């Protein structure tokens, strides 16, 4: 199974600033995903990061707020822009080694916005 | 729209006391159902994939089963290290469909 790392593991940011989260995979994968998990809640899909094309965003999430890059098959970034305290959450990236199979998750980035 | 419901929300067991967690789902067609374990402060850890009714998968003290409308995660003689939140996720078939996660069951096993 793929091994996924994320940077940073946690951060405390001020309102109005932006944070970029990096996700690195140890093998080439087609499908990468970004999720948000708010305290005590389950996972909500933000977007699917497609290599070589624009990310596909879920309802309620927009590119201006959560720009995503996917420059190659092993790396992706998620930026949380113009942050507010409501953005405080755990952000997770995951990969799917083949369509319809299980996803493997990174350790998450715990973001606190003050 | 997909709906994935897990019950109970929380479960407290004595060490050795077997029990089951439930995941019920409503999709027009199932591509796959997944079980994950999540420890506090960590990302979900993959446990099982089930594809069709009647299928069963086992790993140590855990056994996952699937029917047309629900899945069970049976925990036999649990140990304190089995304490975690268990998440169920459903992937609907047909074109591009995202994976929908349930809200999880928080399991505590007391020595």
PDB file of C-alpha atoms in Angstrom:
ATOM      1  CA  UNK A   1       0.000   0.000   0.000  1.00  0.00           C
ATOM      2  CA  UNK A   2       1.064   3.582  -0.665  1.00  0.00           C
ATOM      3  CA  UNK A   3       2.840   5.538   2.070  1.00  0.00           C
ATOM      4  CA  UNK A   4       1.753   9.146   2.347  1.00  0.00           C
ATOM      5  CA  UNK A   5       3.359  12.039   4.189  1.00  0.00           C
ATOM      6  CA  UNK A   6       1.982  15.501   4.851  1.00  0.00           C
ATOM      7  CA  UNK A   7       3.610  18.778   5.817  1.00  0.00           C
ATOM      8  CA  UNK A   8       3.126  20.546   8.120  1.00  0.00           C
ATOM      9  CA  UNK A   9       1.684  18.177  10.709  1.00  0.00           C
ATOM     10  CA  UNK A  10       0.111  21.107  12.524  1.00  0.00           C
ATOM     11  CA  UNK A  11       0.053  24.884  12.420  1.00  0.00           C
ATOM     12  CA  UNK A  12      -1.507  27.830  14.163  1.00  0.00           C
ATOM     13  CA  UNK A  13      -2.326  30.673  11.784  1.00  0.00           C
ATOM     14  CA  UNK A  14      -3.792  34.123  12.023  1.00  0.00           C
ATOM     15  CA  UNK A  15      -7.081  35.112  10.475  1.00  0.00           C
ATOM     16  CA  UNK A  16      -6.712  36.401   6.913  1.00  0.00           C
ATOM     17  CA  UNK A  17      -3.515  34.521   6.088  1.00  0.00           C
ATOM     18  CA  UNK A  18      -3.030  31.457   3.882  1.00  0.00           C
ATOM     19  CA  UNK A  19      -1.446  28.064   4.498  1.00  0.00           C
ATOM     20  CA  UNK A  20      -0.230  25.555   1.941  1.00  0.00           C
ATOM     21  CA  UNK A  21      -0.300  21.887   2.877  1.00  0.00           C
ATOM     22  CA  UNK A  22       1.903  19.418   1.027  1.00  0.00           C
ATOM     23  CA  UNK A  23       1.123  15.769   0.329  1.00  0.00           C
ATOM     24  CA  UNK A  24       3.821  13.377  -0.898  1.00  0.00           C
ATOM     25  CA  UNK A  25       3.256   9.755  -1.960  1.00  0.00           C
ATOM     26  CA  UNK A  26       5.952   7.098  -2.268  1.00  0.00           C
ATOM     27  CA  UNK A  27       4.561   5.759  -5.563  1.00  0.00           C
ATOM     28  CA  UNK A  28       2.830   7.123  -8.638  1.00  0.00           C
ATOM     29  CA  UNK A  29      -0.942   7.315  -8.246  1.00  0.00           C
ATOM     30  CA  UNK A  30      -3.632   8.663 -10.521  1.00  0.00           C
ATOM     31  CA  UNK A  31      -6.208   9.713  -7.961  1.00  0.00           C
ATOM     32  CA  UNK A  32      -5.438  11.997  -5.026  1.00  0.00           C
ATOM     33  CA  UNK A  33      -8.041  13.505  -2.751  1.00  0.00           C
ATOM     34  CA  UNK A  34      -8.248  16.228  -0.122  1.00  0.00           C
ATOM     35  CA  UNK A  35     -10.597  15.911   2.845  1.00  0.00           C
ATOM     36  CA  UNK A  36     -11.516  18.050   5.812  1.00  0.00           C
ATOM     37  CA  UNK A  37     -12.371  16.569   9.207  1.00  0.00           C
ATOM     38  CA  UNK A  38     -13.773  18.977  11.740  1.00  0.00           C
ATOM     39  CA  UNK A  39     -13.572  18.112  15.453  1.00  0.00           C
ATOM     40  CA  UNK A  40     -15.713  15.108  16.291  1.00  0.00           C
ATOM     41  CA  UNK A  41     -16.986  14.837  12.729  1.00  0.00           C
ATOM     42  CA  UNK A  42     -16.434  12.517   9.822  1.00  0.00           C
ATOM     43  CA  UNK A  43     -14.526  13.189   6.635  1.00  0.00           C
ATOM     44  CA  UNK A  44     -15.819  15.633   4.025  1.00  0.00           C
ATOM     45  CA  UNK A  45     -14.323  15.557   0.535  1.00  0.00           C
ATOM     46  CA  UNK A  46     -13.020  18.938  -0.590  1.00  0.00           C
ATOM     47  CA  UNK A  47     -11.750  18.036  -4.045  1.00  0.00           C
ATOM     48  CA  UNK A  48     -10.156  15.447  -6.278  1.00  0.00           C
ATOM     49  CA  UNK A  49      -6.691  16.448  -7.470  1.00  0.00           C
ATOM     50  CA  UNK A  50      -6.151  15.411 -11.073  1.00  0.00           C
ATOM     51  CA  UNK A  51      -2.664  15.345 -12.539  1.00  0.00           C
ATOM     52  CA  UNK A  52      -2.425  17.580 -15.581  1.00  0.00           C
ATOM     53  CA  UNK A  53      -5.858  19.160 -15.207  1.00  0.00           C
ATOM     54  CA  UNK A  54      -7.922  21.304 -12.867  1.00  0.00           C
ATOM     55  CA  UNK A  55      -9.048  19.838  -9.564  1.00  0.00           C
ATOM     56  CA  UNK A  56     -12.675  18.774  -9.243  1.00  0.00           C
ATOM     57  CA  UNK A  57     -14.348  20.491  -6.283  1.00  0.00           C
ATOM     58  CA  UNK A  58     -17.281  19.226  -4.249  1.00  0.00           C
ATOM     59  CA  UNK A  59     -20.344  21.312  -3.522  1.00  0.00           C
ATOM     60  CA  UNK A  60     -19.550  23.990  -0.958  1.00  0.00           C
ATOM     61  CA  UNK A  61     -15.848  24.224  -1.809  1.00  0.00           C
ATOM     62  CA  UNK A  62     -14.408  26.667  -4.353  1.00  0.00           C
ATOM     63  CA  UNK A  63     -11.065  27.054  -6.053  1.00  0.00           C
ATOM     64  CA  UNK A  64     -10.497  30.598  -4.790  1.00  0.00           C
ATOM     65  CA  UNK A  65     -10.667  29.407  -1.200  1.00  0.00           C
ATOM     66  CA  UNK A  66      -8.941  26.029  -1.635  1.00  0.00           C
ATOM     67  CA  UNK A  67      -6.579  26.164  -4.634  1.00  0.00           C
ATOM     68  CA  UNK A  68      -4.979  22.800  -5.381  1.00  0.00           C
ATOM     69  CA  UNK A  69      -1.912  21.910  -7.391  1.00  0.00           C
ATOM     70  CA  UNK A  70      -0.985  18.474  -8.767  1.00  0.00           C
ATOM     71  CA  UNK A  71       2.270  18.876 -10.673  1.00  0.00           C
ATOM     72  CA  UNK A  72       3.032  15.143 -10.932  1.00  0.00           C
ATOM     73  CA  UNK A  73       1.812  11.692  -9.944  1.00  0.00           C
ATOM     74  CA  UNK A  74       3.393  11.716  -6.468  1.00  0.00           C
ATOM     75  CA  UNK A  75       2.730  15.217  -5.113  1.00  0.00           C
ATOM     76  CA  UNK A  76      -0.106  17.641  -4.439  1.00  0.00           C
ATOM     77  CA  UNK A  77      -0.690  20.796  -2.442  1.00  0.00           C
ATOM     78  CA  UNK A  78      -3.820  22.292  -0.906  1.00  0.00           C
ATOM     79  CA  UNK A  79      -3.873  25.962   0.047  1.00  0.00           C
ATOM     80  CA  UNK A  80      -6.364  27.274   2.569  1.00  0.00           C
ATOM     81  CA  UNK A  81      -6.744  30.941   1.645  1.00  0.00           C
ATOM     82  CA  UNK A  82      -7.876  33.976   3.619  1.00  0.00           C
ATOM     83  CA  UNK A  83      -8.411  31.824   6.674  1.00  0.00           C
ATOM     84  CA  UNK A  84     -11.054  32.321   9.336  1.00  0.00           C
ATOM     85  CA  UNK A  85     -11.561  30.415  12.616  1.00  0.00           C
ATOM     86  CA  UNK A  86     -14.176  28.260  10.820  1.00  0.00           C
ATOM     87  CA  UNK A  87     -11.327  26.775   8.775  1.00  0.00           C
ATOM     88  CA  UNK A  88      -9.850  25.216  11.913  1.00  0.00           C
ATOM     89  CA  UNK A  89      -9.875  21.532  11.123  1.00  0.00           C
ATOM     90  CA  UNK A  90      -7.791  18.520  10.233  1.00  0.00           C
ATOM     91  CA  UNK A  91      -6.928  18.357   6.541  1.00  0.00           C
ATOM     92  CA  UNK A  92      -6.185  14.936   5.079  1.00  0.00           C
ATOM     93  CA  UNK A  93      -4.906  13.813   1.729  1.00  0.00           C
ATOM     94  CA  UNK A  94      -5.548  10.357   0.389  1.00  0.00           C
ATOM     95  CA  UNK A  95      -4.755   8.274  -2.678  1.00  0.00           C
ATOM     96  CA  UNK A  96      -6.540   5.594  -4.604  1.00  0.00           C
ATOM     97  CA  UNK A  97      -4.158   3.188  -6.322  1.00  0.00           C
ATOM     98  CA  UNK A  98      -6.860   2.025  -8.742  1.00  0.00           C
ATOM     99  CA  UNK A  99     -10.356   3.336  -9.349  1.00  0.00           C
ATOM    100  CA  UNK A 100     -12.905   1.895  -6.974  1.00  0.00           C
ATOM    101  CA  UNK A 101     -10.338   0.479  -4.589  1.00  0.00           C
ATOM    102  CA  UNK A 102      -9.687   1.567  -1.025  1.00  0.00           C
ATOM    103  CA  UNK A 103      -8.053   4.893  -0.234  1.00  0.00           C
ATOM    104  CA  UNK A 104      -4.922   5.320   1.844  1.00  0.00           C
ATOM    105  CA  UNK A 105      -4.599   8.387   3.997  1.00  0.00           C
ATOM    106  CA  UNK A 106      -1.824  10.634   5.139  1.00  0.00           C
ATOM    107  CA  UNK A 107      -1.394  11.495   8.826  1.00  0.00           C
ATOM    108  CA  UNK A 108      -3.262  14.783   8.478  1.00  0.00           C
ATOM    109  CA  UNK A 109      -2.525  18.455   9.093  1.00  0.00           C
ATOM    110  CA  UNK A 110      -4.121  19.977  12.167  1.00  0.00           C
ATOM    111  CA  UNK A 111      -4.886  23.636  11.452  1.00  0.00           C
ATOM    112  CA  UNK A 112      -5.929  26.154  14.087  1.00  0.00           C
ATOM    113  CA  UNK A 113      -6.925  29.654  12.998  1.00  0.00           C
ATOM    114  CA  UNK A 114      -6.932  32.393  15.624  1.00  0.00           C
TER     115      UNK A 114
ATOM    116  CA  UNK B   1     -27.880  11.181  -2.543  1.00  0.00           C
ATOM    117  CA  UNK B   2     -25.766   8.611  -0.697  1.00  0.00           C
ATOM    118  CA  UNK B   3     -26.464   8.098   2.925  1.00  0.00           C
ATOM    119  CA  UNK B   4     -24.178   6.219   5.281  1.00  0.00           C
ATOM    120  CA  UNK B   5     -25.306   5.785   8.882  1.00  0.00           C
ATOM    121  CA  UNK B   6     -23.235   4.176  11.608  1.00  0.00           C
ATOM    122  CA  UNK B   7     -24.446   2.938  14.960  1.00  0.00           C
ATOM    123  CA  UNK B   8     -23.913   3.162  17.799  1.00  0.00           C
ATOM    124  CA  UNK B   9     -22.129   6.520  17.948  1.00  0.00           C
ATOM    125  CA  UNK B  10     -20.087   5.279  20.899  1.00  0.00           C
ATOM    126  CA  UNK B  11     -19.551   1.874  22.457  1.00  0.00           C
ATOM    127  CA  UNK B  12     -17.861   0.949  25.684  1.00  0.00           C
ATOM    128  CA  UNK B  13     -16.843  -2.687  26.139  1.00  0.00           C
ATOM    129  CA  UNK B  14     -15.050  -4.647  28.775  1.00  0.00           C
ATOM    130  CA  UNK B  15     -11.961  -6.444  27.552  1.00  0.00           C
ATOM    131  CA  UNK B  16     -13.089  -9.759  26.075  1.00  0.00           C
ATOM    132  CA  UNK B  17     -16.702  -8.639  25.573  1.00  0.00           C
ATOM    133  CA  UNK B  18     -17.572  -9.243  21.896  1.00  0.00           C
ATOM    134  CA  UNK B  19     -19.892  -6.910  19.995  1.00  0.00           C
ATOM    135  CA  UNK B  20     -20.795  -5.560  16.548  1.00  0.00           C
ATOM    136  CA  UNK B  21     -20.775  -2.167  14.884  1.00  0.00           C
ATOM    137  CA  UNK B  22     -23.339  -1.367  12.214  1.00  0.00           C
ATOM    138  CA  UNK B  23     -23.094   0.591   8.964  1.00  0.00           C
ATOM    139  CA  UNK B  24     -26.283   1.009   6.946  1.00  0.00           C
ATOM    140  CA  UNK B  25     -26.241   2.579   3.507  1.00  0.00           C
ATOM    141  CA  UNK B  26     -28.592   3.669   0.765  1.00  0.00           C
ATOM    142  CA  UNK B  27     -27.121   3.735  -2.733  1.00  0.00           C
ATOM    143  CA  UNK B  28     -28.556   2.745  -6.079  1.00  0.00           C
ATOM    144  CA  UNK B  29     -25.568   0.510  -6.760  1.00  0.00           C
ATOM    145  CA  UNK B  30     -22.594  -0.411  -4.616  1.00  0.00           C
ATOM    146  CA  UNK B  31     -19.081  -0.318  -6.011  1.00  0.00           C
ATOM    147  CA  UNK B  32     -17.431  -1.016  -2.679  1.00  0.00           C
ATOM    148  CA  UNK B  33     -17.812  -0.617   1.080  1.00  0.00           C
ATOM    149  CA  UNK B  34     -14.761   0.168   3.178  1.00  0.00           C
ATOM    150  CA  UNK B  35     -13.958  -0.027   6.870  1.00  0.00           C
ATOM    151  CA  UNK B  36     -11.281   2.151   8.447  1.00  0.00           C
ATOM    152  CA  UNK B  37      -9.851   2.552  11.912  1.00  0.00           C
ATOM    153  CA  UNK B  38      -8.876   6.031  13.100  1.00  0.00           C
ATOM    154  CA  UNK B  39      -6.819   6.717  16.192  1.00  0.00           C
ATOM    155  CA  UNK B  40      -6.885  10.216  17.750  1.00  0.00           C
ATOM    156  CA  UNK B  41      -4.690  12.669  15.859  1.00  0.00           C
ATOM    157  CA  UNK B  42      -4.043  10.262  12.973  1.00  0.00           C
ATOM    158  CA  UNK B  43      -5.360   9.609   9.507  1.00  0.00           C
ATOM    159  CA  UNK B  44      -7.754   6.711   8.891  1.00  0.00           C
ATOM    160  CA  UNK B  45      -6.120   3.300   8.535  1.00  0.00           C
ATOM    161  CA  UNK B  46      -7.623   0.954   5.966  1.00  0.00           C
ATOM    162  CA  UNK B  47      -9.054  -2.320   7.284  1.00  0.00           C
ATOM    163  CA  UNK B  48     -11.370  -4.018   4.751  1.00  0.00           C
ATOM    164  CA  UNK B  49     -13.069  -3.710   1.386  1.00  0.00           C
ATOM    165  CA  UNK B  50     -16.327  -5.541   0.694  1.00  0.00           C
ATOM    166  CA  UNK B  51     -17.825  -5.632  -2.796  1.00  0.00           C
ATOM    167  CA  UNK B  52     -20.912  -7.848  -2.780  1.00  0.00           C
ATOM    168  CA  UNK B  53     -23.603  -9.142  -0.428  1.00  0.00           C
ATOM    169  CA  UNK B  54     -22.521 -12.222   1.456  1.00  0.00           C
ATOM    170  CA  UNK B  55     -18.860 -11.321   1.387  1.00  0.00           C
ATOM    171  CA  UNK B  56     -16.847 -11.567   4.613  1.00  0.00           C
ATOM    172  CA  UNK B  57     -13.320 -10.456   5.514  1.00  0.00           C
ATOM    173  CA  UNK B  58     -11.345 -11.170   8.686  1.00  0.00           C
ATOM    174  CA  UNK B  59      -8.280  -9.716  10.336  1.00  0.00           C
ATOM    175  CA  UNK B  60      -7.237 -10.750  13.829  1.00  0.00           C
ATOM    176  CA  UNK B  61     -10.199  -9.962  16.128  1.00  0.00           C
ATOM    177  CA  UNK B  62     -12.165  -8.138  13.423  1.00  0.00           C
ATOM    178  CA  UNK B  63     -14.621  -9.567  10.926  1.00  0.00           C
ATOM    179  CA  UNK B  64     -16.556  -7.503   8.406  1.00  0.00           C
ATOM    180  CA  UNK B  65     -19.716  -8.720   6.696  1.00  0.00           C
ATOM    181  CA  UNK B  66     -21.949  -7.226   4.016  1.00  0.00           C
ATOM    182  CA  UNK B  67     -25.622  -7.455   3.080  1.00  0.00           C
ATOM    183  CA  UNK B  68     -27.526  -5.470   0.461  1.00  0.00           C
ATOM    184  CA  UNK B  69     -28.304  -2.667   2.895  1.00  0.00           C
ATOM    185  CA  UNK B  70     -25.769  -2.847   5.701  1.00  0.00           C
ATOM    186  CA  UNK B  71     -22.403  -3.991   6.895  1.00  0.00           C
ATOM    187  CA  UNK B  72     -21.303  -5.201  10.297  1.00  0.00           C
ATOM    188  CA  UNK B  73     -17.904  -5.043  11.914  1.00  0.00           C
ATOM    189  CA  UNK B  74     -17.751  -7.810  14.496  1.00  0.00           C
ATOM    190  CA  UNK B  75     -15.159  -7.505  17.236  1.00  0.00           C
ATOM    191  CA  UNK B  76     -14.372 -10.747  19.036  1.00  0.00           C
ATOM    192  CA  UNK B  77     -12.771 -10.659  22.489  1.00  0.00           C
ATOM    193  CA  UNK B  78     -11.557  -7.071  22.102  1.00  0.00           C
ATOM    194  CA  UNK B  79      -8.444  -5.728  23.778  1.00  0.00           C
ATOM    195  CA  UNK B  80      -7.757  -2.163  24.965  1.00  0.00           C
ATOM    196  CA  UNK B  81      -5.597  -1.573  21.880  1.00  0.00           C
ATOM    197  CA  UNK B  82      -8.729  -1.993  19.744  1.00  0.00           C
ATOM    198  CA  UNK B  83      -9.996   1.310  21.155  1.00  0.00           C
ATOM    199  CA  UNK B  84     -10.418   3.725  18.226  1.00  0.00           C
ATOM    200  CA  UNK B  85     -13.047   5.273  15.993  1.00  0.00           C
ATOM    201  CA  UNK B  86     -14.217   2.903  13.258  1.00  0.00           C
ATOM    202  CA  UNK B  87     -15.355   4.523  10.022  1.00  0.00           C
ATOM    203  CA  UNK B  88     -17.446   3.023   7.274  1.00  0.00           C
ATOM    204  CA  UNK B  89     -17.337   4.434   3.735  1.00  0.00           C
ATOM    205  CA  UNK B  90     -19.358   3.683   0.627  1.00  0.00           C
ATOM    206  CA  UNK B  91     -18.421   4.076  -3.023  1.00  0.00           C
ATOM    207  CA  UNK B  92     -21.466   4.170  -5.288  1.00  0.00           C
ATOM    208  CA  UNK B  93     -21.203   2.648  -8.748  1.00  0.00           C
ATOM    209  CA  UNK B  94     -21.881   4.468 -12.015  1.00  0.00           C
ATOM    210  CA  UNK B  95     -19.561   7.029 -13.582  1.00  0.00           C
ATOM    211  CA  UNK B  96     -17.582   9.235 -11.246  1.00  0.00           C
ATOM    212  CA  UNK B  97     -18.921   8.858  -7.718  1.00  0.00           C
ATOM    213  CA  UNK B  98     -17.171  10.049  -4.624  1.00  0.00           C
ATOM    214  CA  UNK B  99     -16.673   7.960  -1.505  1.00  0.00           C
ATOM    215  CA  UNK B 100     -19.065   8.922   1.305  1.00  0.00           C
ATOM    216  CA  UNK B 101     -17.984   8.406   4.899  1.00  0.00           C
ATOM    217  CA  UNK B 102     -20.175   7.683   7.889  1.00  0.00           C
ATOM    218  CA  UNK B 103     -19.733   9.566  11.139  1.00  0.00           C
ATOM    219  CA  UNK B 104     -18.044   6.645  12.852  1.00  0.00           C
ATOM    220  CA  UNK B 105     -18.373   4.570  16.008  1.00  0.00           C
ATOM    221  CA  UNK B 106     -16.052   5.477  18.844  1.00  0.00           C
ATOM    222  CA  UNK B 107     -15.049   2.257  20.573  1.00  0.00           C
ATOM    223  CA  UNK B 108     -13.538   2.145  24.041  1.00  0.00           C
ATOM    224  CA  UNK B 109     -12.321  -1.172  25.443  1.00  0.00           C
ATOM    225  CA  UNK B 110     -11.760  -1.149  29.174  1.00  0.00           C
ATOM    226  CA  UNK B 111      -9.193  -3.488  30.775  1.00  0.00           C
TER     227      UNK B 111
END
